């Protein structure tokens, strides 16, 4: 028996077990038993489309191209274009069967930094930076509410709720007001999509993915391929647990598919974090790992989508956009996050170790390549009061840089400025740079060689712009950090590790993201498909640096969607 059938057998066993349990108990009404049977059946079956429409709706003549945005989670910048010869379906959609599609390739696209999934995806589909859309990380501290905000939830509505709070629109909002139809598949950034057109991944699918990878590779993490196959099934057929139609149902019911469909394949990210054991043993590069996954998993999934469109005579009127939310870097050094936090907790009252928020002096957020800390002004219980530079911030910095792991792996430190709110450093318009900057770059090497007196600390506060000299001017690190946080979620200290050094106690993880360096923060945009000729008459390779905020105005341009509010993104297609 093939291993791919094992999860089905487990599901069938649980189903039979549930029936036996139901039979054991005496119910007053048979309807209760029937109801439970239906619930179990739906949860185990997952993706299917039982209630097919019987009416034969004539397929409408398509005028405006239908646009598909395919988010390939964690895809490195050049990997897709460099491996097209091994990917027949990607190649056909990008270059055409006869290499005659005038594709548009943006080679250098910067994501929000640090390259965390939640803010990167929010930026990608709102056209706004984190300081506007309100998602600076996956988890952060709100100083005003005095609450830790986390976006992970079973309902998958974390980002939606945050965008509603900040009154930030998505590409789906603009599409709705423009009279366009949309569908969101798996993406958590789904504000503006009708709930019937938002196809999510379920708990049962992730449960199957965990079991499957355990059986395949003896590794208790989700099988990315199973999740991506489930994503394709959801896109085409819909999911019973959310009572939504996929493209097939839309076509039967309406005679056409949505004007804009955004589908997010998350499996590549998981697979790059945890590749097959033989790949780890043979020390495969991340490019080799991702090319394997593209060839063996994603290219066949793309074929299913292409075949559906061709079978229904829709393919010739489609445009595809392939994007990534961030890159990925092979882990060079594992920094034990718990040991690091313990070292800090030995000297300060850290929230959760074991102090409550009321009694804590310091809050440490989870992080990978970067880590943020919130410092309390110890003369005031209000976390909105800026901590004093010398009395509150300096002791924490002194302790941090003396921790052994930080001596070895720390590359830079940012310290919050609080322009116009502090008076202990009046020369803020001189050495420290512009008042609008939210952070200073702390001069680590200078301070470590000093006597660490008060004046030494203040003189080590360099302009934020100097971080560009550290990581490279092309990465626009200072520009991005100016657009990450707002006053109520501003951390006081940001630790930035050296490239390849990540906070993670999990030594089974092969790669990570979350840094401010090229491998993590550069991605690509590729616009192509049969109908791209309506917008371009020749293939273009654009090497100048653009940002992920530019996706929304470019997709709106291709979809005839009016962006009726000011956004940070720029329509780069109109420049070419």
XYZ file of C-alpha atoms in Angstrom:
576
model
C 0.000 0.000 0.000
C 1.328 3.452 -0.911
C 2.208 5.832 1.878
C 0.035 8.539 0.282
C -3.005 6.492 1.250
C -2.008 6.276 4.893
C -3.657 9.520 5.944
C -6.883 8.428 4.279
C -6.726 5.177 6.258
C -6.212 7.116 9.498
C -9.163 9.349 8.668
C -11.317 6.315 7.829
C -10.307 4.642 11.103
C -11.261 7.759 13.086
C -14.539 7.883 11.205
C -15.343 4.265 12.061
C -14.309 4.822 15.660
C -16.636 7.797 15.885
C -19.519 5.635 14.627
C -18.818 3.007 17.249
C -18.787 5.675 19.973
C -22.083 7.040 18.698
C -23.583 3.526 18.819
C -22.427 2.970 22.385
C -24.292 5.970 23.799
C -28.074 6.062 23.871
C -29.411 9.202 22.238
C -32.977 10.380 22.767
C -33.248 11.370 19.154
C -31.844 9.716 16.046
C -31.448 13.172 14.533
C -28.539 13.881 16.891
C -26.674 10.825 15.653
C -27.366 11.739 12.051
C -26.115 15.280 12.670
C -22.862 14.035 14.193
C -22.404 11.601 11.316
C -22.712 14.461 8.818
C -20.256 16.657 10.777
C -17.654 13.895 10.938
C -18.104 13.096 7.274
C -17.621 16.711 6.278
C -14.550 17.185 8.451
C -12.893 14.038 7.139
C -13.792 14.539 3.495
C -12.406 18.046 3.371
C -12.157 19.138 -0.221
C -15.020 18.098 -2.429
C -17.981 19.540 -4.233
C -21.012 17.429 -3.491
C -23.696 19.922 -4.428
C -23.011 20.494 -8.096
C -25.244 22.846 -10.032
C -27.270 21.007 -12.634
C -28.045 23.994 -14.832
C -26.001 24.303 -17.996
C -24.889 27.915 -17.919
C -23.400 29.221 -21.134
C -19.822 30.417 -20.713
C -19.802 34.164 -21.221
C -17.557 35.845 -23.749
C -14.529 37.165 -21.871
C -13.303 40.674 -22.645
C -11.120 42.017 -19.816
C -8.362 39.495 -18.984
C -8.818 37.336 -15.907
C -5.848 37.812 -13.574
C -4.301 35.148 -11.331
C -1.829 36.219 -8.648
C 0.083 33.147 -7.491
C 2.028 33.676 -4.261
C 4.857 31.137 -3.959
C 5.765 31.400 -0.294
C 9.512 31.853 0.401
C 10.555 31.475 -3.248
C 14.062 32.855 -3.660
C 14.573 35.690 -6.073
C 15.916 34.036 -9.244
C 15.109 30.373 -8.644
C 11.985 30.201 -10.787
C 13.378 31.935 -13.853
C 16.663 30.031 -13.602
C 14.887 26.654 -13.666
C 12.195 27.203 -16.316
C 13.627 24.547 -18.650
C 12.759 21.950 -16.002
C 9.247 23.333 -15.478
C 7.114 22.814 -18.594
C 3.942 24.342 -17.167
C 5.590 27.376 -15.614
C 7.517 27.847 -18.833
C 4.411 27.672 -21.014
C 2.578 30.245 -18.890
C 5.563 32.598 -18.556
C 7.162 32.333 -21.985
C 4.452 30.708 -24.080
C 4.369 27.418 -25.941
C 6.453 28.981 -28.704
C 8.378 31.396 -26.480
C 6.165 34.179 -27.798
C 4.693 35.706 -24.613
C 6.027 39.213 -23.824
C 6.525 38.555 -20.129
C 7.555 41.289 -17.673
C 10.146 40.253 -15.098
C 10.976 42.428 -12.082
C 14.176 40.825 -10.830
C 14.846 42.867 -7.676
C 11.822 43.349 -5.452
C 12.253 44.254 -1.769
C 9.878 42.954 0.881
C 9.058 44.616 4.196
C 11.860 44.090 6.682
C 12.433 42.070 8.696
C 11.131 39.497 6.226
C 8.329 38.070 8.334
C 5.376 36.336 6.643
C 2.493 38.289 8.167
C 3.711 41.859 7.498
C 5.121 40.861 4.119
C 1.791 39.445 2.963
C -0.144 42.384 4.383
C 2.130 44.786 2.499
C 1.890 42.679 -0.645
C -1.918 42.848 -0.860
C -2.595 46.329 0.555
C 0.068 48.365 -1.206
C 0.873 49.949 2.163
C 3.807 49.701 4.543
C 3.412 48.202 8.041
C 3.257 51.583 9.783
C -0.023 52.129 7.931
C -1.603 48.670 7.691
C -0.712 47.943 11.317
C 0.982 44.542 10.991
C 4.649 45.060 11.946
C 5.213 41.400 12.847
C 3.457 38.139 13.607
C 3.488 39.009 17.296
C 4.178 42.337 18.984
C 3.404 44.431 22.057
C 0.852 47.231 21.930
C 2.131 49.776 24.421
C -1.117 51.727 24.460
C -3.428 48.745 25.093
C -0.732 46.982 27.133
C -1.468 43.749 25.321
C 0.582 41.311 23.257
C -0.924 41.067 19.766
C -0.663 37.740 17.930
C -2.043 37.037 14.460
C -2.050 33.241 14.538
C -5.572 31.908 14.975
C -7.706 28.972 13.902
C -10.206 31.370 12.312
C -7.399 32.815 10.137
C -8.912 36.289 10.585
C -6.035 37.916 12.476
C -4.808 40.123 9.651
C -8.360 40.877 8.494
C -9.274 42.183 11.935
C -6.101 44.265 12.113
C -6.741 45.825 8.680
C -10.256 46.708 9.788
C -8.875 48.420 12.885
C -6.442 50.492 10.835
C -9.034 51.053 8.075
C -6.627 49.739 5.466
C -8.030 48.495 2.167
C -6.776 45.515 0.196
C -6.789 44.817 -3.519
C -10.079 42.988 -2.859
C -11.694 46.161 -1.467
C -10.651 48.152 -4.511
C -11.908 45.380 -6.800
C -15.310 45.256 -5.099
C -15.796 49.018 -5.433
C -14.767 48.740 -9.086
C -17.459 46.150 -9.732
C -14.983 43.278 -10.102
C -15.366 39.762 -8.753
C -12.592 38.144 -6.714
C -11.546 34.917 -5.044
C -8.944 34.429 -2.292
C -7.447 30.991 -1.792
C -5.481 30.340 1.426
C -4.196 33.919 1.750
C -4.923 35.315 5.240
C -5.076 38.823 3.770
C -8.692 38.481 2.674
C -10.383 41.685 3.830
C -12.888 42.707 1.170
C -13.570 39.188 -0.091
C -17.033 37.737 0.373
C -16.822 34.870 2.869
C -18.203 32.552 0.173
C -15.239 33.420 -2.033
C -12.548 32.979 0.613
C -11.245 29.413 0.490
C -9.204 28.636 3.580
C -7.103 25.700 4.674
C -8.701 23.682 7.435
C -7.436 22.105 10.614
C -8.080 18.680 9.144
C -5.850 19.441 6.133
C -2.990 20.528 8.382
C -3.572 17.474 10.557
C -3.280 15.262 7.513
C -0.119 17.101 6.485
C 1.459 16.464 9.904
C 0.636 12.766 9.777
C 1.791 12.400 6.211
C 5.227 13.878 6.811
C 5.611 11.775 9.935
C 4.984 8.649 7.860
C 7.131 9.774 4.937
C 10.112 11.277 6.662
C 9.676 10.529 10.369
C 9.440 14.288 10.860
C 6.436 15.664 12.796
C 6.001 18.830 10.750
C 3.443 19.485 7.984
C 3.991 18.043 4.529
C 4.080 21.108 2.304
C 3.158 19.166 -0.820
C -0.060 17.917 0.789
C -1.024 21.476 1.730
C -0.334 22.753 -1.776
C -2.333 19.939 -3.364
C -5.173 20.809 -1.022
C -4.843 24.434 -2.096
C -5.262 23.480 -5.756
C -8.285 21.327 -4.939
C -9.790 24.213 -3.029
C -9.130 26.607 -5.898
C -10.755 24.355 -8.477
C -13.475 22.572 -6.485
C -14.010 24.527 -3.279
C -14.118 23.199 0.274
C -17.094 21.616 1.968
C -16.135 22.845 5.412
C -16.477 26.474 4.335
C -19.338 25.840 1.869
C -17.595 27.695 -0.917
C -17.361 27.058 -4.628
C -14.075 26.912 -6.455
C -13.543 27.954 -10.052
C -15.532 24.991 -11.359
C -18.563 25.976 -9.313
C -18.285 29.634 -10.308
C -18.170 28.667 -13.954
C -21.217 26.385 -13.672
C -23.214 28.948 -11.741
C -22.190 32.241 -13.331
C -20.770 31.248 -16.689
C -17.455 32.875 -15.811
C -14.647 32.813 -13.280
C -13.680 35.745 -11.007
C -11.934 38.744 -12.507
C -9.127 38.457 -9.946
C -8.020 35.282 -8.176
C -5.239 35.279 -5.592
C -3.928 31.875 -4.548
C -1.197 31.331 -1.955
C 0.893 28.135 -2.018
C 2.475 27.857 1.447
C 4.170 24.477 0.991
C 7.443 25.726 -0.463
C 8.149 27.712 2.696
C 7.575 24.688 4.947
C 9.559 22.414 2.659
C 12.508 24.819 2.580
C 12.440 25.015 6.379
C 12.341 21.207 6.614
C 13.476 19.502 3.388
C 13.684 15.741 2.938
C 16.271 14.095 5.166
C 18.424 12.961 2.261
C 18.689 16.570 1.076
C 19.962 17.646 4.475
C 22.408 14.731 4.634
C 23.746 15.588 1.181
C 23.909 19.311 2.094
C 21.703 20.517 -0.748
C 21.682 24.247 -1.387
C 18.406 26.134 -0.983
C 18.303 26.685 -4.740
C 18.528 22.940 -5.315
C 15.816 22.266 -2.728
C 13.446 24.850 -4.144
C 14.058 23.761 -7.744
C 13.209 20.179 -6.727
C 9.970 21.349 -5.135
C 9.051 23.513 -8.114
C 9.603 20.614 -10.501
C 8.030 17.789 -8.508
C 5.203 19.561 -6.684
C 4.276 23.022 -7.917
C 4.665 22.529 -11.661
C 2.166 19.610 -11.631
C -0.229 21.732 -9.536
C 0.058 24.546 -12.050
C -0.747 22.062 -14.798
C -4.099 21.307 -13.110
C -4.982 24.999 -13.141
C -3.830 25.429 -16.730
C -5.755 22.346 -17.872
C -8.959 23.612 -16.266
C -8.613 26.953 -18.029
C -7.795 25.369 -21.386
C -10.628 22.825 -21.133
C -13.107 25.644 -20.588
C -11.602 27.910 -23.260
C -10.509 30.478 -20.686
C -6.741 30.161 -20.855
C -6.164 32.554 -23.748
C -7.730 35.400 -21.789
C -5.652 35.055 -18.621
C -2.710 36.887 -17.106
C -0.598 35.310 -14.385
C 1.525 37.070 -11.804
C 4.014 34.937 -9.877
C 5.283 36.565 -6.669
C 6.860 35.648 -3.340
C 6.324 37.173 0.086
C 9.941 36.752 1.231
C 13.067 34.713 0.562
C 14.907 32.144 2.640
C 18.439 31.641 3.976
C 20.221 28.469 5.048
C 20.864 28.533 8.783
C 24.535 28.893 9.622
C 24.224 29.222 13.396
C 21.398 28.153 15.719
C 21.010 30.557 18.628
C 19.022 29.018 21.447
C 16.256 31.540 22.043
C 15.348 30.158 25.461
C 18.933 30.322 26.712
C 19.214 33.884 25.454
C 16.034 34.917 27.247
C 17.164 33.178 30.422
C 20.402 35.161 30.320
C 18.419 38.399 30.151
C 15.939 37.243 32.815
C 18.805 36.696 35.253
C 19.328 40.468 35.310
C 15.909 41.995 34.608
C 12.267 41.374 35.355
C 11.159 39.856 32.060
C 7.466 39.406 31.372
C 6.571 35.738 31.568
C 9.801 34.827 33.347
C 7.825 34.775 35.641
C 6.724 38.390 36.011
C 3.355 39.773 34.985
C 3.085 42.736 32.637
C 2.422 45.005 35.602
C 5.643 44.008 37.380
C 7.875 43.424 34.341
C 10.658 45.788 33.284
C 11.251 44.166 29.936
C 9.237 42.373 27.230
C 11.071 40.146 24.739
C 9.257 39.181 21.561
C 10.014 35.983 19.609
C 12.340 36.556 16.678
C 14.533 34.796 14.143
C 17.347 36.904 12.700
C 16.066 39.982 14.492
C 14.532 40.360 17.932
C 12.666 43.283 19.473
C 12.522 44.303 23.125
C 10.231 46.724 24.938
C 11.748 48.527 27.929
C 9.675 50.105 30.697
C 10.364 53.494 32.208
C 10.899 52.291 35.753
C 9.628 55.552 37.197
C 6.273 55.137 35.478
C 3.823 52.237 35.117
C 2.541 53.487 31.763
C 4.253 51.626 28.898
C 3.547 54.598 26.621
C 6.019 56.683 28.609
C 9.421 56.517 26.806
C 12.079 54.765 28.874
C 14.998 56.931 29.924
C 18.066 56.399 27.762
C 20.639 56.224 30.551
C 18.659 54.839 33.471
C 16.467 52.320 31.610
C 17.816 51.530 28.127
C 21.570 51.602 28.728
C 21.544 48.866 31.439
C 19.651 46.535 29.084
C 22.049 47.201 26.202
C 25.034 46.647 28.497
C 23.626 43.297 29.595
C 22.670 42.176 26.083
C 26.018 42.779 24.442
C 27.783 40.856 27.226
C 25.743 37.683 26.685
C 28.106 35.210 25.029
C 25.856 34.443 22.053
C 25.474 38.153 21.358
C 29.235 38.655 21.522
C 29.518 36.113 18.712
C 26.452 36.731 16.560
C 25.115 40.269 17.050
C 25.667 42.530 14.058
C 23.706 45.684 14.868
C 21.452 47.299 17.460
C 18.722 49.852 16.850
C 17.474 52.039 19.696
C 14.166 53.904 19.623
C 14.389 57.667 19.472
C 10.975 59.030 20.482
C 11.467 62.355 18.693
C 10.318 65.371 20.731
C 9.475 63.179 23.727
C 12.903 62.899 25.381
C 14.916 65.696 26.892
C 18.004 63.847 28.168
C 19.708 63.988 24.771
C 19.104 67.517 23.448
C 21.533 67.236 20.511
C 19.062 65.155 18.498
C 19.373 67.395 15.458
C 23.139 66.964 15.267
C 24.973 63.649 15.308
C 21.788 61.643 15.681
C 20.326 62.653 12.357
C 16.815 63.753 11.402
C 14.144 63.997 14.066
C 11.754 61.989 11.882
C 13.855 58.849 12.204
C 12.285 56.404 14.672
C 15.626 54.770 15.580
C 19.301 55.346 16.091
C 21.868 52.828 14.897
C 23.961 52.001 17.933
C 27.703 51.950 17.215
C 28.556 48.576 18.756
C 32.269 48.487 18.014
C 32.838 52.019 19.294
C 30.905 51.382 22.489
C 32.551 48.041 23.223
C 35.956 49.700 23.087
C 34.897 52.579 25.332
C 34.638 52.808 29.101
C 30.842 52.450 28.772
C 30.196 55.673 30.613
C 27.037 57.714 30.075
C 28.652 59.952 27.476
C 30.082 56.900 25.689
C 26.560 55.531 25.306
C 25.154 58.788 23.962
C 28.024 59.294 21.538
C 27.447 55.794 20.126
C 23.974 56.774 18.867
C 24.512 57.152 15.126
C 21.964 58.154 12.456
C 19.708 55.346 11.248
C 20.957 55.923 7.711
C 24.275 54.327 8.663
C 22.594 50.912 8.708
C 22.679 51.063 4.917
C 26.480 51.041 5.049
C 26.297 47.899 7.168
C 23.930 45.819 5.007
C 24.212 47.517 1.614
C 22.572 50.639 0.220
C 20.429 48.686 -2.256
C 18.462 47.071 0.571
C 17.048 50.414 1.748
C 17.100 49.143 5.342
C 16.810 52.626 6.881
C 13.938 53.474 4.520
C 12.099 50.292 5.504
C 12.628 50.692 9.250
C 11.097 54.168 9.022
C 7.944 52.455 7.754
C 7.643 49.502 10.115
C 6.347 50.733 13.458
C 4.078 53.403 14.877
C 4.257 54.990 18.298
C 2.019 52.480 20.078
C 4.001 49.401 18.947
C 7.487 50.918 18.791
C 10.115 48.621 20.377
C 12.930 50.219 22.342
C 15.712 47.874 21.218
C 16.057 45.834 18.019
C 18.798 43.200 17.829
C 20.025 42.268 14.346
C 22.155 39.156 14.020
C 24.841 38.429 11.457
C 23.704 36.829 8.157
C 22.704 33.201 8.638
C 22.503 33.430 12.448
C 18.969 32.789 13.701
C 17.271 32.517 17.058
C 15.865 29.003 16.995
C 16.275 26.073 19.377
C 15.081 23.749 16.604
C 18.211 22.321 15.020
C 16.047 20.306 12.639
C 15.188 23.486 10.768
C 17.377 23.819 7.672
C 16.533 27.360 6.590
C 14.857 30.461 7.945
C 13.705 33.953 7.070
C 13.253 37.080 9.137
C 16.465 38.961 8.422
C 17.256 42.230 6.675
C 19.806 40.676 4.288
C 19.545 39.959 0.519
C 18.683 36.230 0.601
C 15.648 36.954 2.789
C 14.425 40.290 1.503
C 14.802 40.112 -2.287
C 12.054 38.426 -4.321
C 10.776 38.695 -7.893
C 7.581 39.594 -9.735
C 6.775 37.931 -13.046
C 3.797 39.062 -15.131
C 2.876 36.908 -18.099
C 0.273 34.585 -19.605
C -1.541 34.507 -22.945
C -3.259 37.891 -22.477
C -0.189 39.834 -21.368
C 0.262 40.986 -24.974
C -2.604 43.436 -24.338
C -0.234 45.361 -22.068
C 3.216 44.667 -23.477
C 4.582 43.954 -26.938
C 8.000 42.711 -25.844
C 9.597 40.844 -22.959
C 11.134 43.062 -20.318
C 13.683 42.282 -17.628
C 13.647 45.100 -15.090
C 16.637 45.169 -12.764
C 15.987 48.374 -10.833
C 14.815 47.862 -7.273
C 11.096 48.114 -6.522
C 9.035 47.190 -3.434
C 6.287 44.664 -2.759
C 3.944 47.606 -2.120
C 3.979 48.056 -5.888
C 2.061 44.827 -6.540
C -1.389 46.273 -5.788
C -1.275 49.147 -8.299
C 0.234 46.864 -10.956
C -2.422 44.162 -10.485
C -5.094 46.871 -10.448
C -3.741 48.148 -13.755
C -3.965 44.680 -15.334
C -7.428 44.007 -13.872
C -8.990 47.389 -14.684
C -9.448 48.050 -10.970
C -9.541 51.625 -9.711
C -7.406 52.275 -6.625
C -9.539 55.051 -5.169
C -7.448 55.805 -2.072
C -3.836 56.994 -1.727
C -1.402 54.093 -1.303
C 2.343 53.718 -0.931
C 2.743 51.512 -4.019
C 3.534 52.737 -7.530
C 2.342 51.244 -10.816
C 5.708 50.309 -12.283
C 4.091 48.895 -15.425
C 3.137 52.386 -16.559
C 6.813 53.387 -16.357
C 7.972 50.749 -18.829
